[in-house]
Amino acid sequence: MRQTRHLLVISIGYPTRAGDITELKILEIPGPGGNQHFGDVHQTELGPSGVGCQVGISQNGTGKLVKKPTSSSSAPQNIPKRTDVKSQDVAVSPQQQQCSKSYVDRHMESLSQSKSFRRRHNSWSSSSRHPNQATPKKSGLKNGQMKNKDDECFGDDIEEIPDTDFDFEGNLALFDKAAVFEEIDTYERRSGTRSRGIPNERPTRYRHDENILESEPIVYRRITVPHNVSKEFCTDSGLVVPSVSYELHKKLLSVAEKHGLTLERRLEMTGVCASQMALTLLGGPNRLNPKNVHQRPTVALLCGPHVKGAQGISCGRHLANHDVQVILFLPNFVKMLESITNELSLFSKTQGQQVSSLKDLPTSPVDLVINCLDCPENVFLRDQPWYKAAVAWANQNRAPVLSIDPPVHEVEQGIDAKWSLALGLPLPLGEHAGRIYLCDIGIPQQVFQEVGINYHSPFGCKFVIPLHSA
């Protein structure tokens, strides 16, 4: 369907009055698909000096527009079709540069710019529908010749627009990366160069404290005993620690003493390990620092007249050396063991307090109670009045209890411990012992082998480790 537009052209002279209108024509402008030419029109434009300057536009044989200054009464000139404006060059004579642009010139330029804008807009719209298509740049040049070249490049309508986008994934699937890398790896192995590896292989990540060298398979059961195991424990790293009977444990300490690990040395090692554990339970550096001198921790030691009691006295001496307020309870006996006498002599040189009556024990709760009352070789002591009174005081004080080297009781123990510390290898302790810890008292490996125990140390870098029920 052909679209028709009308252009009203008025040819006037100077000055502008109704009587100065010399000619009035309405021209019919065909649409883009029409083949008709514009009618004749002439127009006069005022120059700088007030003299009319008529601009006539005609199409010569070369297809260019020629712009000539004429008088106000010159004949109308032919106006070219709007569809041919984009391919025509405008030549301006030096005389015409003194005159401003006429109405027709401005109108034709606006039509050309609007059409180029529509074409660029259509191009941008098509590029937005098809993101793979390059977006044209705007033509911001003032030169008319460059503007026409931009119109020729970007202004033409696109005849064929692809409906589908480029299939990147499909084309990428055609490239077999694994096969190519395998071929490269095979070539580098044959040529002796360093392999780059296959892309599917991921490098193994190690912790900062993990060994990256290949080692033998981990064996978690490194300790075996010559008798049936009634109970087993495991460490934090997963190593299995079996329990031993009281007879085997006693034999182990006897053989170690024969090889030079005397009772005094064993008492010292037990006292150091037990005091380290007690200091940790009391709060460690958070509690024992110069800012907390006004609230020193208080520890009550309940010891019996035997070797177990001597171990507790040694622990109390080390605690007193670390600025802990220690109260030692030991009943009076006419005859004491030599080990107890020696430990009491050292303890008396500290700031610790020794009492023999339960009335001298504090009535207020203490920070920790260390139980060393029981000994499997002195079971009759459980029937003594001082023993029963000490058990009653410990239960009434409601302080947490740490038992050092507790024995295995067939009957229920009087004082339930929260923690228990075993020496060398644990005994098959029950639930009354609380959480079980194991300390290293310095028994050599060959001493274990001599009593029939295949032993490998489970302690690692520590002297006291926790044990968990397996």
XYZ file of C-alpha atoms in Angstrom:
470
model
C 0.000 0.000 0.000
C 1.471 3.357 -1.018
C 1.594 6.043 1.628
C 0.984 9.645 0.551
C 2.291 12.714 2.306
C 1.664 16.384 1.533
C 4.164 19.186 1.707
C 3.058 22.784 1.827
C 5.573 25.144 0.188
C 5.175 28.889 0.357
C 7.280 31.168 -1.803
C 7.402 34.663 -0.355
C 9.447 37.750 -0.708
C 10.755 40.285 1.793
C 9.262 41.640 4.043
C 6.908 38.888 5.185
C 3.332 40.014 4.601
C 0.209 38.400 3.288
C 0.523 40.356 0.096
C 4.048 39.094 -0.488
C 2.934 35.511 -1.075
C 3.520 34.926 -4.739
C 2.820 31.261 -5.066
C 1.222 28.509 -2.923
C 1.476 24.822 -3.875
C 0.600 21.559 -2.103
C 2.857 18.798 -3.264
C 2.011 15.143 -2.969
C 4.882 13.097 -1.527
C 4.707 9.363 -2.285
C 5.689 6.699 0.271
C 8.908 4.686 0.265
C 7.564 2.224 -2.273
C 6.213 4.816 -4.731
C 7.852 5.729 -8.039
C 6.518 9.294 -8.327
C 8.727 12.337 -7.999
C 8.084 15.364 -5.897
C 6.504 18.304 -7.513
C 8.235 21.581 -8.208
C 8.822 23.920 -5.367
C 10.798 27.055 -4.820
C 11.343 28.953 -1.607
C 13.133 32.095 -0.579
C 15.164 32.279 2.617
C 16.444 35.431 4.225
C 20.175 35.915 4.197
C 22.253 37.812 6.704
C 21.889 41.141 4.844
C 18.152 40.795 4.388
C 18.424 39.800 0.699
C 16.375 36.757 -0.218
C 18.391 33.706 -1.099
C 16.545 30.965 -2.931
C 17.851 27.468 -2.713
C 17.017 25.140 -5.551
C 17.656 21.436 -5.334
C 17.939 19.380 -8.475
C 19.375 16.059 -9.421
C 22.019 16.157 -12.114
C 23.209 13.341 -14.235
C 25.743 12.142 -11.697
C 23.168 11.612 -9.000
C 24.392 14.535 -6.816
C 22.395 17.359 -5.333
C 23.397 20.824 -6.486
C 22.539 23.822 -4.316
C 22.330 27.225 -6.072
C 21.459 30.695 -4.801
C 18.623 32.260 -6.813
C 16.319 35.178 -6.572
C 12.948 35.120 -4.875
C 11.143 34.886 -8.224
C 13.068 32.037 -9.739
C 11.318 28.986 -11.137
C 10.703 26.035 -8.841
C 13.207 23.188 -8.892
C 12.698 19.467 -8.902
C 12.930 17.746 -5.514
C 14.422 14.230 -5.584
C 12.872 11.231 -3.988
C 13.526 10.679 -0.294
C 14.731 7.156 -0.973
C 17.631 8.513 -3.036
C 18.842 11.062 -0.495
C 21.012 8.617 1.376
C 23.189 7.950 -1.711
C 23.616 11.565 -2.830
C 26.422 13.980 -2.039
C 25.789 17.656 -1.502
C 28.091 20.211 -3.165
C 27.994 23.752 -1.819
C 29.407 26.658 -3.782
C 31.479 29.337 -2.017
C 28.848 32.000 -2.741
C 26.135 29.995 -1.023
C 28.135 29.583 2.199
C 27.116 33.150 3.055
C 23.465 32.122 3.177
C 21.926 30.090 5.964
C 20.217 26.782 5.324
C 16.788 26.970 3.771
C 13.680 25.294 5.040
C 13.928 22.537 2.420
C 17.546 21.876 3.299
C 16.785 21.612 6.988
C 13.747 19.472 6.262
C 15.655 17.062 4.050
C 18.467 16.795 6.588
C 16.011 16.043 9.368
C 14.378 13.380 7.222
C 17.751 11.797 6.509
C 18.728 11.854 10.181
C 15.408 10.422 11.317
C 15.630 7.635 8.779
C 19.198 6.798 9.750
C 18.135 6.849 13.396
C 15.284 4.453 12.636
C 17.678 2.157 10.823
C 20.186 2.289 13.629
C 17.386 1.727 16.100
C 16.220 -1.294 14.128
C 19.795 -2.542 14.060
C 20.099 -2.134 17.814
C 16.759 -3.844 18.338
C 17.864 -6.790 16.219
C 21.145 -6.945 18.110
C 19.258 -7.050 21.400
C 17.166 -9.934 20.071
C 20.332 -11.659 18.890
C 23.109 -11.083 21.470
C 25.738 -12.716 19.259
C 25.392 -9.901 16.703
C 27.816 -7.004 17.072
C 26.252 -3.708 18.164
C 26.928 -0.874 15.704
C 28.447 2.369 16.913
C 26.733 5.716 16.698
C 27.958 8.128 14.085
C 28.886 11.297 15.874
C 30.983 12.849 13.074
C 30.114 16.287 11.788
C 31.412 15.639 8.311
C 28.549 14.875 5.956
C 30.641 12.573 3.840
C 31.530 10.403 6.835
C 27.873 10.434 7.886
C 26.848 9.064 4.528
C 29.444 6.308 4.819
C 28.074 5.392 8.236
C 24.584 5.253 6.794
C 25.776 2.978 4.020
C 27.435 0.711 6.586
C 24.943 0.675 9.436
C 21.811 2.240 8.058
C 20.717 -0.460 5.633
C 18.086 -2.856 6.810
C 19.170 -6.420 7.527
C 17.534 -8.714 5.040
C 18.221 -12.031 6.805
C 18.520 -12.340 10.585
C 19.476 -15.758 12.022
C 16.732 -17.191 14.189
C 18.970 -19.431 16.348
C 22.019 -18.548 18.453
C 25.389 -20.107 17.968
C 25.605 -23.424 19.801
C 28.748 -23.071 21.873
C 28.095 -26.180 23.979
C 27.501 -28.347 20.954
C 30.691 -27.208 19.266
C 32.614 -27.598 22.523
C 31.363 -31.169 22.876
C 32.970 -31.988 19.553
C 36.385 -31.356 21.182
C 37.491 -34.352 23.259
C 39.732 -32.726 25.854
C 40.462 -35.933 27.742
C 41.709 -37.665 24.600
C 43.891 -34.704 23.653
C 45.441 -34.456 27.112
C 45.985 -38.195 27.196
C 47.764 -37.977 23.879
C 49.933 -35.141 25.194
C 50.688 -37.068 28.365
C 51.637 -40.178 26.392
C 53.929 -38.160 24.162
C 55.620 -36.495 27.123
C 56.163 -39.811 28.880
C 57.782 -41.248 25.781
C 59.934 -38.194 25.222
C 60.988 -38.000 28.859
C 59.491 -34.588 29.609
C 57.488 -33.865 32.764
C 53.842 -34.805 32.530
C 51.175 -32.197 32.976
C 48.694 -34.707 34.326
C 45.173 -35.563 33.298
C 42.567 -32.860 33.913
C 40.346 -35.281 35.879
C 43.066 -35.854 38.468
C 42.800 -33.587 41.499
C 45.853 -32.903 43.670
C 45.656 -34.411 47.128
C 45.311 -31.851 49.880
C 47.141 -32.335 53.145
C 46.932 -30.655 56.505
C 49.834 -28.602 57.821
C 50.675 -31.340 60.346
C 50.136 -34.337 58.044
C 52.909 -36.405 56.547
C 52.875 -36.290 52.742
C 55.312 -39.164 52.301
C 54.003 -42.623 51.668
C 54.077 -44.743 54.815
C 53.030 -48.166 55.938
C 49.390 -48.906 56.801
C 48.358 -47.643 60.237
C 48.164 -50.307 62.934
C 45.886 -49.252 65.777
C 46.360 -52.320 67.975
C 49.979 -51.961 69.032
C 49.657 -53.267 72.585
C 48.865 -56.879 73.331
C 48.768 -58.580 76.712
C 49.313 -62.279 77.518
C 45.882 -62.812 79.095
C 42.308 -62.285 78.091
C 41.340 -58.645 78.059
C 38.252 -57.813 80.046
C 38.078 -54.200 78.906
C 39.691 -52.103 76.200
C 40.202 -48.376 75.816
C 41.204 -46.171 72.910
C 43.052 -42.872 72.661
C 42.053 -39.733 70.778
C 44.088 -40.917 67.778
C 42.317 -44.296 67.735
C 45.054 -46.457 69.272
C 43.738 -49.401 71.278
C 44.961 -49.669 74.890
C 43.968 -52.918 76.632
C 43.468 -53.178 80.374
C 45.642 -55.424 82.509
C 44.917 -57.326 85.674
C 46.144 -56.109 89.026
C 48.596 -59.033 89.287
C 50.171 -58.280 85.893
C 50.378 -54.586 86.734
C 52.087 -55.352 90.051
C 54.554 -57.650 88.283
C 55.319 -54.941 85.748
C 56.196 -52.412 88.471
C 58.319 -54.997 90.291
C 60.376 -55.800 87.176
C 60.810 -52.086 86.445
C 62.063 -51.519 90.004
C 64.546 -54.353 89.575
C 65.936 -52.651 86.453
C 66.422 -49.316 88.210
C 63.016 -47.628 88.218
C 62.918 -47.421 91.986
C 59.917 -46.550 94.096
C 61.209 -43.030 94.711
C 61.556 -42.358 90.983
C 58.122 -43.803 90.333
C 56.611 -41.639 93.061
C 58.226 -38.569 91.556
C 56.941 -39.321 88.057
C 53.465 -40.030 89.402
C 53.465 -36.798 91.406
C 54.522 -34.728 88.389
C 51.909 -36.240 86.041
C 49.128 -36.025 88.622
C 49.972 -32.404 89.483
C 49.983 -31.441 85.799
C 46.550 -32.966 85.353
C 45.279 -31.283 88.522
C 46.588 -27.871 87.407
C 44.762 -28.311 84.124
C 41.546 -29.231 85.919
C 41.881 -26.171 88.155
C 41.844 -23.851 85.138
C 45.426 -23.793 83.953
C 46.794 -20.377 82.947
C 43.363 -18.763 83.169
C 43.249 -19.437 86.904
C 46.913 -19.501 87.856
C 48.250 -16.092 86.848
C 49.502 -13.022 88.750
C 46.125 -11.260 88.366
C 44.368 -13.990 90.402
C 46.623 -14.059 93.449
C 43.672 -13.096 95.631
C 41.777 -16.282 94.664
C 44.273 -19.094 94.875
C 42.767 -22.526 94.196
C 42.341 -24.855 97.157
C 43.001 -28.602 96.916
C 42.250 -31.166 99.625
C 44.411 -34.343 99.640
C 42.992 -37.459 101.288
C 45.865 -39.943 101.732
C 46.154 -43.339 103.442
C 49.198 -44.899 105.135
C 50.454 -46.807 102.052
C 52.238 -46.313 98.725
C 49.109 -44.867 97.139
C 49.098 -42.240 99.845
C 52.774 -41.476 99.167
C 51.878 -40.788 95.541
C 49.262 -38.292 96.699
C 51.769 -36.536 99.001
C 54.185 -36.173 96.082
C 51.407 -34.642 93.973
C 50.551 -32.227 96.782
C 54.167 -31.059 97.019
C 54.251 -30.174 93.315
C 50.918 -28.390 93.573
C 52.158 -26.339 96.512
C 55.224 -25.377 94.485
C 52.844 -23.953 91.855
C 51.150 -21.592 94.319
C 48.178 -23.836 95.033
C 46.761 -23.906 98.541
C 47.087 -27.595 99.566
C 45.504 -29.185 102.633
C 46.849 -32.707 103.275
C 44.890 -35.159 105.412
C 46.866 -38.148 106.725
C 45.798 -40.115 109.827
C 48.331 -40.602 112.627
C 50.042 -43.974 112.804
C 52.751 -45.131 115.135
C 54.772 -46.589 112.274
C 54.880 -45.160 108.752
C 56.381 -46.461 105.539
C 59.743 -45.034 104.625
C 58.380 -43.657 101.359
C 55.660 -41.768 103.246
C 58.169 -40.395 105.748
C 60.406 -39.110 102.960
C 57.524 -37.486 101.112
C 56.221 -35.844 104.300
C 59.658 -34.417 104.981
C 59.679 -32.753 101.552
C 56.065 -31.616 101.857
C 56.785 -29.890 105.172
C 59.172 -27.542 103.370
C 56.333 -26.111 101.273
C 53.491 -23.781 102.252
C 51.069 -26.699 102.290
C 49.066 -27.579 105.420
C 49.002 -31.081 106.947
C 46.110 -32.189 109.179
C 45.337 -35.489 110.888
C 41.788 -34.736 112.012
C 38.811 -34.301 109.792
C 37.684 -31.377 111.914
C 40.582 -29.364 110.507
C 39.399 -29.807 106.939
C 37.547 -26.833 105.451
C 33.779 -26.812 105.758
C 33.313 -24.729 102.619
C 33.643 -26.374 99.206
C 37.158 -26.625 97.806
C 38.203 -26.522 94.161
C 39.397 -30.130 93.934
C 39.595 -33.250 96.089
C 42.365 -35.775 95.366
C 41.557 -39.253 96.628
C 44.435 -41.569 97.610
C 42.709 -43.487 100.431
C 42.272 -46.911 98.805
C 44.830 -49.643 98.367
C 44.045 -53.225 97.249
C 46.574 -54.624 99.721
C 45.018 -52.819 102.696
C 41.329 -53.534 102.304
C 40.817 -53.569 106.092
C 41.345 -49.798 106.169
C 37.888 -49.332 104.711
C 36.426 -50.330 108.057
C 38.374 -47.725 110.025
C 36.441 -44.760 111.500
C 38.763 -42.164 109.951
C 38.226 -43.735 106.529
C 34.441 -43.577 106.803
C 34.630 -40.025 108.126
C 36.874 -38.959 105.206
C 34.446 -40.514 102.703
C 31.527 -38.705 104.319
C 33.392 -35.372 104.241
C 34.259 -35.783 100.548
C 30.666 -36.551 99.602
C 29.374 -33.653 101.672
C 31.844 -31.141 100.260
C 30.512 -31.741 96.744
C 33.813 -30.880 95.127
C 35.023 -32.755 92.009
C 37.194 -35.757 92.877
C 40.377 -36.958 91.161
C 41.512 -40.493 92.058
C 45.184 -41.402 91.593
C 45.841 -45.048 90.693
C 42.492 -46.317 91.974
C 42.097 -50.072 92.594
C 39.420 -52.307 91.131
C 36.710 -52.868 93.729
C 34.245 -55.693 93.649
C 31.897 -53.633 95.775
C 30.834 -50.060 95.282
C 33.469 -47.520 96.169
C 32.731 -44.956 98.850
C 33.869 -41.904 96.855
C 32.758 -41.586 93.275
C 35.457 -39.924 91.217
C 34.970 -37.617 88.290
C 38.436 -38.394 86.911
C 40.848 -41.281 87.493
C 44.553 -41.419 86.652
C 46.074 -44.819 85.798
C 49.813 -45.576 85.748
C 51.517 -47.242 82.756
C 48.559 -49.407 81.716
C 44.968 -49.101 82.969
C 43.124 -51.522 85.168
C 39.596 -52.651 84.174
C 37.941 -49.790 86.045
C 34.200 -49.382 86.184
C 31.876 -46.443 85.867
C 32.621 -45.278 89.407
C 36.074 -44.223 88.232
C 34.690 -41.498 85.979
C 36.782 -40.420 83.006
C 40.022 -42.358 82.843
C 43.409 -40.835 82.035
C 46.699 -42.634 81.529
C 50.126 -41.294 82.535
C 53.601 -42.344 81.472
C 55.810 -43.161 84.476
C 58.892 -44.010 82.414
C 58.773 -47.809 82.085
C 61.051 -48.926 79.196
C 59.674 -51.004 76.340
C 61.812 -54.043 77.080
C 60.433 -54.174 80.602
C 56.967 -54.606 79.091
C 58.280 -57.345 76.830
C 59.864 -59.088 79.780
C 56.485 -59.565 81.418
C 54.906 -60.717 78.141
C 53.368 -57.442 76.982
C 53.946 -56.367 73.385
C 54.073 -52.637 73.942
C 54.298 -49.554 71.777
C 53.900 -46.165 73.450
C 50.460 -44.561 72.865
C 51.408 -41.228 74.476
C 52.910 -39.444 71.484
C 54.079 -35.989 72.608
C 52.220 -36.027 75.957
C 52.718 -37.616 79.341
C 49.018 -37.727 80.239
C 46.391 -38.769 77.689
C 42.638 -39.422 77.978
C 41.211 -42.888 77.404
C 37.789 -43.695 76.025
C 35.817 -46.896 76.363
C 36.150 -48.949 73.186
